[in-house]
Short mmCIF file of C-alpha atoms in Angstrom, two decimals:
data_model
loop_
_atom_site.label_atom_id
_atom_site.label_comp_id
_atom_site.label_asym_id
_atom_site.label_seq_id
_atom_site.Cartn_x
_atom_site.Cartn_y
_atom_site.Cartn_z
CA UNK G 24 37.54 -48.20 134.19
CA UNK G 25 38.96 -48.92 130.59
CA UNK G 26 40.84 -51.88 131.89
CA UNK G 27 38.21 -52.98 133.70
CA UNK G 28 36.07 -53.09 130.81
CA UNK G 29 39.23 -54.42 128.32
CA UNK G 30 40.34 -57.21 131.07
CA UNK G 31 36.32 -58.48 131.07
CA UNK G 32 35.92 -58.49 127.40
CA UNK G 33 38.94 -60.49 126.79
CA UNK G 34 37.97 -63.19 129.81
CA UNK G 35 34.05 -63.23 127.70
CA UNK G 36 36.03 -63.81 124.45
CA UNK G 37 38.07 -66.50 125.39
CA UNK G 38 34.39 -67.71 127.78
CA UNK G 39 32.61 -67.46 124.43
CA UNK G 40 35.12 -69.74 122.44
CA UNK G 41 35.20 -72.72 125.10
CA UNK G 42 31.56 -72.49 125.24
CA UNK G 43 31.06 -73.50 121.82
CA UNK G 44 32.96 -76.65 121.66
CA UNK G 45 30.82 -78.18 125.04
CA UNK G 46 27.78 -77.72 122.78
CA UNK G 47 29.14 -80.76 120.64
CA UNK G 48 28.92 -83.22 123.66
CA UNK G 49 27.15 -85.76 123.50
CA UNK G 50 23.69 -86.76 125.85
CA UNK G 51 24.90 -89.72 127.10
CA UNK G 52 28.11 -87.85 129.46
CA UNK G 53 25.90 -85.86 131.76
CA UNK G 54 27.01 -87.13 134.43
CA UNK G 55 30.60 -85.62 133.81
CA UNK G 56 31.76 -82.48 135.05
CA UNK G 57 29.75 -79.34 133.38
CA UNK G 58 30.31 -75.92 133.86
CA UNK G 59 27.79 -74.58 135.93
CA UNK G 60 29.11 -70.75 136.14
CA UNK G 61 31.52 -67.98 135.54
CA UNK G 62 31.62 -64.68 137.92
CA UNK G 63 34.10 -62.03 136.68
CA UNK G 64 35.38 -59.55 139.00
CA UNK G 65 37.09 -56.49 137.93
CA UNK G 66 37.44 -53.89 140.65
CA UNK G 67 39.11 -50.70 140.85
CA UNK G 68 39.80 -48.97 144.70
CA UNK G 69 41.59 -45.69 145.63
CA UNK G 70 42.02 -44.31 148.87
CA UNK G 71 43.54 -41.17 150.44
CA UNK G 72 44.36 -39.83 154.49
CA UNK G 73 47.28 -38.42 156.25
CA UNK G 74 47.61 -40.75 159.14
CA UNK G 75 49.82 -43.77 157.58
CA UNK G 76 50.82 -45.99 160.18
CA UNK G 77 54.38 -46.47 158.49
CA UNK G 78 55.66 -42.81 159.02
CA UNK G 79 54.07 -42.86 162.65
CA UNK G 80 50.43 -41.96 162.32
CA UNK G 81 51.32 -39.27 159.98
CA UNK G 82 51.90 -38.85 156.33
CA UNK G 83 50.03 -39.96 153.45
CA UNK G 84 47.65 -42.99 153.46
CA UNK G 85 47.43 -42.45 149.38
CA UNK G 86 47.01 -46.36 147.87
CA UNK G 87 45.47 -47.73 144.73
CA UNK G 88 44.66 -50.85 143.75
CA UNK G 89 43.33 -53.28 140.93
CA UNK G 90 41.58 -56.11 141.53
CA UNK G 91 40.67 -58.87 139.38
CA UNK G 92 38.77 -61.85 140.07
CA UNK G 93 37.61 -65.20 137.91
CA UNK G 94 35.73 -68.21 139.72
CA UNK G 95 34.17 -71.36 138.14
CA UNK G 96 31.65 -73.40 139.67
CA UNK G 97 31.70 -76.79 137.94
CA UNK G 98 28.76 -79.51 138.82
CA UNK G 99 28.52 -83.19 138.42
CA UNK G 100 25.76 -85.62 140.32
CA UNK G 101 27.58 -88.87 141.23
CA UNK G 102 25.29 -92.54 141.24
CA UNK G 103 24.10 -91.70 144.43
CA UNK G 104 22.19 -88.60 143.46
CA UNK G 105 24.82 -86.62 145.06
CA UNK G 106 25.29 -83.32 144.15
CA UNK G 107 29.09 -82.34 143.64
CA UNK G 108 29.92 -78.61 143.18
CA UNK G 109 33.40 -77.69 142.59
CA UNK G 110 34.55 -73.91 142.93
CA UNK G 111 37.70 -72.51 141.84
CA UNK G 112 38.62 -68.92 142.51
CA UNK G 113 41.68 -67.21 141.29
CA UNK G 114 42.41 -63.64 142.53
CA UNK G 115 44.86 -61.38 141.77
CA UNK G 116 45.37 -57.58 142.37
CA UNK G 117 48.27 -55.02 142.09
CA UNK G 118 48.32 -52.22 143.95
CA UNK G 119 50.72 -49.08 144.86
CA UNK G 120 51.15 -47.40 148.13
CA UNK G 121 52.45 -44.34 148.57
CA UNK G 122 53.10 -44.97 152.77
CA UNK G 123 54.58 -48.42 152.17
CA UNK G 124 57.68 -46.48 150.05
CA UNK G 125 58.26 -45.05 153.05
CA UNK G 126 59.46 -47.90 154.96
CA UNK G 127 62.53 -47.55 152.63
CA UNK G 128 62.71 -45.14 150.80
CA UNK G 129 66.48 -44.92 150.13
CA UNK G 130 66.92 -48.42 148.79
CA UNK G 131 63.74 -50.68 149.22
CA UNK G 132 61.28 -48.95 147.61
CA UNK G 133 60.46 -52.68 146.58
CA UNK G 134 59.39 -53.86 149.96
CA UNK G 135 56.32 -51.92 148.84
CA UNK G 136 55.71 -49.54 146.83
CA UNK G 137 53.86 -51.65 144.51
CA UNK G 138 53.18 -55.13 144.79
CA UNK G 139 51.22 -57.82 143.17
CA UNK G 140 48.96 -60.34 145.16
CA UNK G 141 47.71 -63.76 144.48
CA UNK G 142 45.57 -65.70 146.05
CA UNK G 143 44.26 -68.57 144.13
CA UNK G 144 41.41 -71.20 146.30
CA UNK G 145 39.89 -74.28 145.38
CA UNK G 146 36.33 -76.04 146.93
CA UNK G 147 35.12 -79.02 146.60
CA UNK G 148 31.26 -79.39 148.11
CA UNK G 149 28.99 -82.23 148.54
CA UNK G 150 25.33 -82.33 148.75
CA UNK G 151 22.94 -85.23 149.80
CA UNK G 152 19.45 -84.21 149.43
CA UNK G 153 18.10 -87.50 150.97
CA UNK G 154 19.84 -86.59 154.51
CA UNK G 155 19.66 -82.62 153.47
CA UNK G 156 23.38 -82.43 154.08
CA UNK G 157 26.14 -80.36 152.68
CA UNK G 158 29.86 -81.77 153.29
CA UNK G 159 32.96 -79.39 151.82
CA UNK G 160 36.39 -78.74 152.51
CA UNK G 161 38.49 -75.62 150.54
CA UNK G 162 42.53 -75.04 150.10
CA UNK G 163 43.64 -71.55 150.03
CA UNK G 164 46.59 -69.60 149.26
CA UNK G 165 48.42 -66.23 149.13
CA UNK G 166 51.71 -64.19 148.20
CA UNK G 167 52.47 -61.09 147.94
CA UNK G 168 56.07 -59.77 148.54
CA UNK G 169 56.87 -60.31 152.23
CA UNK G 170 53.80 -62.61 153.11
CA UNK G 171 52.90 -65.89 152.47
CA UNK G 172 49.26 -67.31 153.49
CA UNK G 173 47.93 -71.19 153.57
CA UNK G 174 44.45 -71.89 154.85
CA UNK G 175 42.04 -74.79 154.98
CA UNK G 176 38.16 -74.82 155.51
CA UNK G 177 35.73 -77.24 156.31
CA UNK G 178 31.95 -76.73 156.53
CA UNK G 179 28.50 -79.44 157.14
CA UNK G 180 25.19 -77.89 156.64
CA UNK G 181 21.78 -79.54 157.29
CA UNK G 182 18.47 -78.73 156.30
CA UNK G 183 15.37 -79.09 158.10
CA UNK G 184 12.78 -81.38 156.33
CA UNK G 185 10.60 -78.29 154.76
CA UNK G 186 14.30 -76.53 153.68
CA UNK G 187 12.38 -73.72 155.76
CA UNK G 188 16.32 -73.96 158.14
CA UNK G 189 19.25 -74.79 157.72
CA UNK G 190 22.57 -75.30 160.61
CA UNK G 191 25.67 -75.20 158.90
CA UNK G 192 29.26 -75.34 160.61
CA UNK G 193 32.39 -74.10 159.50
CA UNK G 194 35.70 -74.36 161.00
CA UNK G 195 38.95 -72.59 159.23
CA UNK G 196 42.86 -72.21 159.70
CA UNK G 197 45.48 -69.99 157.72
CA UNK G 198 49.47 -70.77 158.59
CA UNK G 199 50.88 -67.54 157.36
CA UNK G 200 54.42 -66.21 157.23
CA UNK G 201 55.77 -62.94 157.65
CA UNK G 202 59.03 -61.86 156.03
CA UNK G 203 60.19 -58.48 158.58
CA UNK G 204 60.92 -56.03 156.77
CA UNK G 205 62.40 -52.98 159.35
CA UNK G 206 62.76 -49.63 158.64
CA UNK G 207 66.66 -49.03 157.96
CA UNK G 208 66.69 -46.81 160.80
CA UNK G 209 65.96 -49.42 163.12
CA UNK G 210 67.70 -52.56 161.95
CA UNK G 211 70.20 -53.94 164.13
CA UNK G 212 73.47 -54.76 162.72
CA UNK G 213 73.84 -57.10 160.09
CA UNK G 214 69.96 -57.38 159.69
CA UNK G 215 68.72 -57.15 155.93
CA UNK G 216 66.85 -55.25 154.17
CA UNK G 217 64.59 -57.66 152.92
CA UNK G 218 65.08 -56.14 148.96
CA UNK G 219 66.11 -58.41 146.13
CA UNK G 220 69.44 -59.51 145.80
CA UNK G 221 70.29 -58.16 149.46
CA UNK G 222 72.06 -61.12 150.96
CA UNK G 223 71.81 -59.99 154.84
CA UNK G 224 69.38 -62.21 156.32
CA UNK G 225 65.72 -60.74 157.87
CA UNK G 226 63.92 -62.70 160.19
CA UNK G 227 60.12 -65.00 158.89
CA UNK G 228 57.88 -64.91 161.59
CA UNK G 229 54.63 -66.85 162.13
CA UNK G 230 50.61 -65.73 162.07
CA UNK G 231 48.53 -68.18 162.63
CA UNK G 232 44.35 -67.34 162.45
CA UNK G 233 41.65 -70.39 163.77
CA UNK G 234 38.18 -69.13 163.19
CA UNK G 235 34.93 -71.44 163.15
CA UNK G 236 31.27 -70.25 162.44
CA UNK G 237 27.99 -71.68 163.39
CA UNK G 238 25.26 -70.10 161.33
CA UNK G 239 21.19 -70.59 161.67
CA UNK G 240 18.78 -69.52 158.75
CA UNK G 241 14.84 -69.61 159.10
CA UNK G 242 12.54 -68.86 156.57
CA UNK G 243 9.88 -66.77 158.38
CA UNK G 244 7.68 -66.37 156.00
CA UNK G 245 6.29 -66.39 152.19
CA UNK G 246 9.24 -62.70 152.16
CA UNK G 247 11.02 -62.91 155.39
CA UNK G 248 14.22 -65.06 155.86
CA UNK G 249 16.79 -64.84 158.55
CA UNK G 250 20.41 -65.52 159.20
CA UNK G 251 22.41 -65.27 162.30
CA UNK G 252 26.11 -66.12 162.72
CA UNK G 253 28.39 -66.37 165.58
CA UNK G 254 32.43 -66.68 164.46
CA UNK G 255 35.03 -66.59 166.83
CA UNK G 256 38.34 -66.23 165.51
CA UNK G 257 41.52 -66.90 167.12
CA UNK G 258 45.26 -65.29 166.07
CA UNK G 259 48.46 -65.92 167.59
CA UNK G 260 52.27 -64.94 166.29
CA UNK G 261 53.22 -61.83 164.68
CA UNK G 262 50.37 -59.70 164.63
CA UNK G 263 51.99 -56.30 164.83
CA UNK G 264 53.38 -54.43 161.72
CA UNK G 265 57.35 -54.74 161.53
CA UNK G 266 57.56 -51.52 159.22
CA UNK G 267 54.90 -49.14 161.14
CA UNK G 268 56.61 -46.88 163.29
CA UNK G 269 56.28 -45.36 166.87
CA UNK G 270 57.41 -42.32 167.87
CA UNK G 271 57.06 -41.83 171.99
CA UNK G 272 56.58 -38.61 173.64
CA UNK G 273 60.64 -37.89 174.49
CA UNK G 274 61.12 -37.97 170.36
CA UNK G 275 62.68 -41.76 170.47
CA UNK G 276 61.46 -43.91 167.45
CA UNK G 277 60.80 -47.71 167.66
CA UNK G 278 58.49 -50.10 165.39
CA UNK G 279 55.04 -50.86 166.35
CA UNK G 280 54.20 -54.01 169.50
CA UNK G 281 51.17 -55.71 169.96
CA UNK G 282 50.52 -59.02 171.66
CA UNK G 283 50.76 -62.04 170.29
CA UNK G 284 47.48 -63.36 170.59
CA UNK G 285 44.13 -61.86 169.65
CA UNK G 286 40.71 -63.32 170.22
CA UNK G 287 38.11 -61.84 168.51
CA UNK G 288 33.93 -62.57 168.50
CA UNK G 289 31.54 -60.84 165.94
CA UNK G 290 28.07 -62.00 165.66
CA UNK G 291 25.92 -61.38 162.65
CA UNK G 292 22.51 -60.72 161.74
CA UNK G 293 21.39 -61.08 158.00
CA UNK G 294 17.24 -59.66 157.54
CA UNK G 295 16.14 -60.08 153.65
CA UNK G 296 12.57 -58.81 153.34
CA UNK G 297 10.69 -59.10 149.71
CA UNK G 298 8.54 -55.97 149.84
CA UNK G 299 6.03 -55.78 147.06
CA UNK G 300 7.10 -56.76 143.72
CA UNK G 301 9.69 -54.89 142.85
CA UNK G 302 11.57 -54.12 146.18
CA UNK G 303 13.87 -56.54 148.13
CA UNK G 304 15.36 -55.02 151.34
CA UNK G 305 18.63 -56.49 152.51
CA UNK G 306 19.61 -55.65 156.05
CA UNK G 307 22.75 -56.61 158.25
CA UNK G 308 23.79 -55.50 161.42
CA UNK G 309 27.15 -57.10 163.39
CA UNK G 310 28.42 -56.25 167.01
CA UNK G 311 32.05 -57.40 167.34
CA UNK G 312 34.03 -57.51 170.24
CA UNK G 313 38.07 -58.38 171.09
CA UNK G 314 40.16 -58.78 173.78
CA UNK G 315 42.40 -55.90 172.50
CA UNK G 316 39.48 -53.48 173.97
CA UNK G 317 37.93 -52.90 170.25
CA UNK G 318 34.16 -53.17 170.52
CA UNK G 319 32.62 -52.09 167.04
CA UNK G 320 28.48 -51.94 165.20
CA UNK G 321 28.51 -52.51 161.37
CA UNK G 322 25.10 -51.76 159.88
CA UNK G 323 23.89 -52.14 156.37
CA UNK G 324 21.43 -51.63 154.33
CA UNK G 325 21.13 -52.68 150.59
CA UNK G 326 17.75 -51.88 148.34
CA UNK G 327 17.76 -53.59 145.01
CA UNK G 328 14.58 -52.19 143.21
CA UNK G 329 13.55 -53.92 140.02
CA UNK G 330 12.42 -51.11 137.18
CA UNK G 331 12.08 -53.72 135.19
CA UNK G 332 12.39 -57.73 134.92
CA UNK G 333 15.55 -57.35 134.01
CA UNK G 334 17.44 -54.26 135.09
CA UNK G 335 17.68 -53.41 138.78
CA UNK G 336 19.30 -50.57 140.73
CA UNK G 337 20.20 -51.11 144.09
CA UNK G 338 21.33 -48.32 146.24
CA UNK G 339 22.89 -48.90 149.90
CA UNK G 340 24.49 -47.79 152.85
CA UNK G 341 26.58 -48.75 155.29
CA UNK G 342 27.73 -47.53 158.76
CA UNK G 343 30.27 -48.22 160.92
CA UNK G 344 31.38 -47.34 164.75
CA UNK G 345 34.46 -49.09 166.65
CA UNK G 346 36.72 -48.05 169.48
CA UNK G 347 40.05 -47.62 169.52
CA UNK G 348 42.63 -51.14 170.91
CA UNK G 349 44.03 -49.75 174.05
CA UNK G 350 47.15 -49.86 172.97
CA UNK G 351 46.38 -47.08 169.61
CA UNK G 352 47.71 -43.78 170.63
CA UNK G 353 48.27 -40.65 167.67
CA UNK G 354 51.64 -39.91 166.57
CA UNK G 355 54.08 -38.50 169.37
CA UNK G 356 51.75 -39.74 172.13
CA UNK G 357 52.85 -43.19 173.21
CA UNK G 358 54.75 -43.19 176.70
CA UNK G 359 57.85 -45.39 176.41
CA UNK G 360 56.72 -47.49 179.79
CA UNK G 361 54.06 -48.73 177.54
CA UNK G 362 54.68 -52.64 176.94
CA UNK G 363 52.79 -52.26 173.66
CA UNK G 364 52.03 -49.44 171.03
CA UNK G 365 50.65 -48.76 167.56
CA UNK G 366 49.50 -45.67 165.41
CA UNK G 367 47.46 -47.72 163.13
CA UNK G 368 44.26 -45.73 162.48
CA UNK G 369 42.91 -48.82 161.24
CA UNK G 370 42.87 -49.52 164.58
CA UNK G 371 42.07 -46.63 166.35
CA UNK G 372 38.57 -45.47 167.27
CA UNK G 373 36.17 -43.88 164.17
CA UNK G 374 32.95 -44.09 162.47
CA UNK G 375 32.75 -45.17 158.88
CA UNK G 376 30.23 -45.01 156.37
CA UNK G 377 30.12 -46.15 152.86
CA UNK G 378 27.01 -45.37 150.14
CA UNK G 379 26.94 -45.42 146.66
CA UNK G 380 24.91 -47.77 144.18
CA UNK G 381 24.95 -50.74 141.85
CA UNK G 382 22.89 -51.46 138.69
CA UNK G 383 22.64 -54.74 137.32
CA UNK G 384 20.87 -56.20 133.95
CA UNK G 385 19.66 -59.93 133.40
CA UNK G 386 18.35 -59.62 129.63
CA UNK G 387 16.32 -62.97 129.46
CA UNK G 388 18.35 -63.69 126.01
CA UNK G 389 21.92 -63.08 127.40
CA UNK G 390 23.35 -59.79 127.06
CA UNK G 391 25.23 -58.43 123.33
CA UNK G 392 23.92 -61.55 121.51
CA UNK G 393 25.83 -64.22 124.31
CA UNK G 394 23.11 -66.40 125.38
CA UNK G 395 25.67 -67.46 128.35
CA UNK G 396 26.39 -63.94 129.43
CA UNK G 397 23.38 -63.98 132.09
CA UNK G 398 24.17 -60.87 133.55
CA UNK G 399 26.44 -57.60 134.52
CA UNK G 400 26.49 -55.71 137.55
CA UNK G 401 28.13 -51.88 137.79
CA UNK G 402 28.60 -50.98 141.29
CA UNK G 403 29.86 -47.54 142.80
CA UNK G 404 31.09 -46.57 146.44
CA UNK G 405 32.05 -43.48 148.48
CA UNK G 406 33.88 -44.41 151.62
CA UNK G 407 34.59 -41.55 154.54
CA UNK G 408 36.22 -42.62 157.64
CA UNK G 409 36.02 -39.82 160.50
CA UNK G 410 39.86 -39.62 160.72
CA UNK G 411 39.92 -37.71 157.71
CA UNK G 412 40.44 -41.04 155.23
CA UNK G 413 38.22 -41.20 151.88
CA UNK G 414 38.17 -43.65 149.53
CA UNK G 415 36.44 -45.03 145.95
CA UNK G 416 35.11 -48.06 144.84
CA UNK G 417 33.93 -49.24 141.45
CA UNK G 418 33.13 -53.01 140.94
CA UNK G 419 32.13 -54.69 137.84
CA UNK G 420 30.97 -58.47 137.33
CA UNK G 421 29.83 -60.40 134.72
CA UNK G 422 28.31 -63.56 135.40
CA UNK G 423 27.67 -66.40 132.70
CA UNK G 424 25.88 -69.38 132.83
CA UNK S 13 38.54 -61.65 176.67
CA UNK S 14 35.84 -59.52 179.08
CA UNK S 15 32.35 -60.46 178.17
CA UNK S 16 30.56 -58.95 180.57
CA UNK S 17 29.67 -55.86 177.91
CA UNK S 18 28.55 -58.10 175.03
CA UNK S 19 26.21 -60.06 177.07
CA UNK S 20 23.29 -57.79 177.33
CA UNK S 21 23.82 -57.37 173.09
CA UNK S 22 24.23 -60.78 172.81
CA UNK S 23 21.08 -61.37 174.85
CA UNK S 24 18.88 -59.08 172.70
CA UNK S 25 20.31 -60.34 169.42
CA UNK S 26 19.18 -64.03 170.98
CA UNK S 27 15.83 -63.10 171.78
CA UNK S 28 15.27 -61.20 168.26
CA UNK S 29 15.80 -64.27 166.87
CA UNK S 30 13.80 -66.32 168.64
CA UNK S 31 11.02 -63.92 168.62
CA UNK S 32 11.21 -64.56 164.84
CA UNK S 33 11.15 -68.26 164.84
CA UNK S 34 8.56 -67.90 166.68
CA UNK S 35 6.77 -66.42 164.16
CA UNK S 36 7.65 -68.66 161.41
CA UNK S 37 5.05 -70.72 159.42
CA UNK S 38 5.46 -73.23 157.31
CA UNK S 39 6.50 -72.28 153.55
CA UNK S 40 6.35 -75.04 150.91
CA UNK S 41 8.92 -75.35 148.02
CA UNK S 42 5.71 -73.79 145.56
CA UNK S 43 5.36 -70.65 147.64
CA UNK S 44 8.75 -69.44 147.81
CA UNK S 45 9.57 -68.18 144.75
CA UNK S 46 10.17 -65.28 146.42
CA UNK S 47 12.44 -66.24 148.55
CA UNK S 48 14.40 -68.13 145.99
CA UNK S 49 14.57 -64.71 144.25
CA UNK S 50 18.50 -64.08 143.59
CA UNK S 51 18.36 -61.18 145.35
CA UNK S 52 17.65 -63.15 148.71
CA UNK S 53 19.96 -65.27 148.98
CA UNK S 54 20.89 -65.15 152.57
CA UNK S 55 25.25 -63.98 151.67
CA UNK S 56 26.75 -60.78 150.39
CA UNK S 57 26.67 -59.97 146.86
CA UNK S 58 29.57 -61.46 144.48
CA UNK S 59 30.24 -57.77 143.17
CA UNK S 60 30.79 -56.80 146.75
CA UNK S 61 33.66 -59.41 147.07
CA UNK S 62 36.46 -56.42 147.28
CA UNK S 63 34.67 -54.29 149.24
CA UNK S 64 34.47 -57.15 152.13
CA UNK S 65 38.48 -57.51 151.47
CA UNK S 66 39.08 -53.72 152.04
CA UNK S 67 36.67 -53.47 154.90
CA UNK S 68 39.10 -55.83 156.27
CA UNK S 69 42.24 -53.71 155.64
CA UNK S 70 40.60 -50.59 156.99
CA UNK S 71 38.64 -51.59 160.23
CA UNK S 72 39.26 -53.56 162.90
CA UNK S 73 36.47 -55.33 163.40
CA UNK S 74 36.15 -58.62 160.81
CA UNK S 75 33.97 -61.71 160.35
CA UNK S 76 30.41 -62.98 160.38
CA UNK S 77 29.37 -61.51 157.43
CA UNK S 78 30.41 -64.06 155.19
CA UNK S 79 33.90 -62.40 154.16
CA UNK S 80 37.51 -63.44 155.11
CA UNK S 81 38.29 -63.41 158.60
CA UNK S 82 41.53 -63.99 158.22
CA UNK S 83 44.65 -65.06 156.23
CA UNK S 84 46.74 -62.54 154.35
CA UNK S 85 48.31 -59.42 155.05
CA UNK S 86 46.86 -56.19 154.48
CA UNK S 87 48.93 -53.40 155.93
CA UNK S 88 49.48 -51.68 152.93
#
């Protein structure tokens, strides 16, 4: 929590310093490029279990990790009244995982134990309000150790003539690659390690995810609006874990197979109801289904109540059923006729639910004195997964304007 | 993939919505300051940003809810 709140004060400081030299620009450049707003994400997660999939389905699941996240929305309106938003987002968090220092434990305690991920994006969006169209496109990309992600977005929106609807369209692709890091045990000969200055050579393998999502929202009424989204998502290549192990019934030990492809199909409802005026309730519910036998229902419910105009709480819940892939089967259990196996518990079948609370304040002047500092949200959840798995959440965000 | 399961779901999800539209009137820009309220706004919260990413991790069900959907490891 003390970094959180030292890493955000620094980010406001240096916010706070840029801010004053835009103030000096003159009237007659509003057309250029303007800083429309900063979010600041600082988030802290821990998690414990005892079913990691890299010992087998067994063993500690203990992982922490620190999250921190800066985006910038910058505006501009071009000669033809076009509004153009540009979004950068730059994400980086470090975590440490007790299971992934098993993979290796003798000599590539690197491979995991701790690592650092990036994962830096850039959008560039493009509304029309004559035709009530949005145009975008957005470059992505991540690293962390032994994984490498690039992924490219496209979306169109249009509004109906009252902005009561709107039909938007998005179609996405990542290209990742997987470096294959094997458990020492079961490297064949010659195969590396994968650690630093190890000059054996480990195989990169593919993962390729296509996704596209069609979304309708309706305004029903003066406090009613409605959102539904269909996105099917296609993977293909690697999609099994080279350092999770298997162990089959007869005591023999092998790494985790899965097929290579995976189709998946959630749909989504989104229900926001203004009750009153104080009370907004925020509703989603998703059923998802794949072809690796997983069907799953994700409800949640959010209530932000306003105590005052500018300080809100909002408490919320969220459940969570899915059933196991057919190919999950506990520690010890798999059969080796099997073509494919995992112990992932991320995978297997559970009920999740996750409630806790945020609180956020909007002080009309700007918060400490900083008239761009619009607001600050705290936000706290309790995760419990019925395999035994808990885990923390605490969020912060500061937004400026 | 075997849709036969999802297709009653699907069907009900459908007709929810439509039942809605049906039941939309016409808001103009002056009444909805409602549902301009930030709190409305029809995608998850910025603050809940990493708890979409570890949802992800964790569960194996991903998507439509305004998150990733793919790209990236997680099996840490």
């Amino acid at each position: 929590m003390k970094r959180i709140c030292i890493s955000v004060g620094v980010l406001l400081s240096l916010w706070r310093a840029g801010y004053g030299q835009t103030t000096t620009e003159p009237a007659y450049e509003k057309r250029k490029l303007k800083v429309e707003e900063i979010n600041l994400v600082s988030s802290y997660y821990q998690q414990d279990g005892n079913n990691s999939a890299v010992t087998g389905g067994i063993g500690t699941e203990h992982l922490t990790d620190f999250a921190q996240s800066l985006d910038l929305v910058l505006k501009t309106t071009d000669r033809r009244n076009r509004r153009h938003t540009i979004t950068f987002d730059f994400n980086i968090d470090h975590y440490t995982s007790a299971s992934s220092d098993q993979i290796d434990p003798l000599t590539v305690s690197s491979a995991s134990r701790s690592d650092t991920h990036i994962y830096p994006s850039i959008a560039w969006n493009v509304h029309n309000d004559a035709t009530r169209t949005t145009r975008g496109i957005a470059l992505s990309y991540s690293t962390e150790y032994d994984y490498k992600s690039y992924g490219i977005n496209v979306n169109f929106a249009k509004a109906s003539a009252d902005n009561n609807r709107e039909v938007s369209l998005k179609a996405g692709a990542f290209f990742d690659t997987w470096k294959a890091i094997l458990p020492p045990e079961l490297r064949p000969e010659g195969y590396g390690s994968g650690a630093h200055g190890d000059t054996d050579p480990v195989d990169y393998k593919p993962r390729n995810s296509y996704n596209v999502s069609l979304s309708l929202s309706q305004v029903i009424n003066k406090r009613l609006q409605v959102l539904l989204t269909v996105e099917p998502a296609y993977q293909q290549g690697l999609l099994s874990t080279p350092f999770h192990r298997i162990y089959f019934q007869d005591g023999a030990e092998t790494v985790e197979k899965l097929p290579g492809s995976r189709m998946k199909l959630p749909i989504g409802l989104r229900l926001h109801y203004f009750m009153g005026d104080r009370v907004v309730i925020r509703t989603f519910y998703r059923y998802y289904l794949d072809d690796w036998g997983m069907q799953a229902h994700t409800v949640n419910l959010e209530t932000p109540i306003k105590l005052t105009s500018f300080v809100s709480v909002s408490p919320f819940y969220r459940f969570s059923h899915q059933t196991a892939v057919r190919y999950f089967a506990p520690y010890s259990q798999h059969k080796t006729t099997e073509k494919y196996y995992t112990s992932d518990y991320d995978i297997s079948g559970f009920t999740s639910q996750f409630i806790g609370t945020g609180i956020r304040m909007a002080p009309p002047g700007g918060l400490f004195g900083i008239g761009h500092w619009q607001s600050v949200e705290l936000r706290y959840g309790h995760y419990i997964r019925s395999t035994g798995m808990v885990a923390n959440s605490v969020t912060l965000l500061a937004k400026l304007k | 993939m075997n849709l036969t399961l999802s297709i009653p779901k699907t069907t009900l999800l459908a007709g929810l919505v439509l039942l809605s539209l049906a039941g939309c009137t016409t808001v103009k820009e002056y009444q909805k300051s409602r549902i301009n309220d930030a709190e409305m706004e029809l995608s998850a919260r910025k603050s809940e940003k990493f708890e979409q990413n570890f949802y992800l991790y964790r569960e194996g069900a991903a998507g439509a809810n305004g998150g990733k959907s793919g790209g990236g490891c997680g099996c840490n």
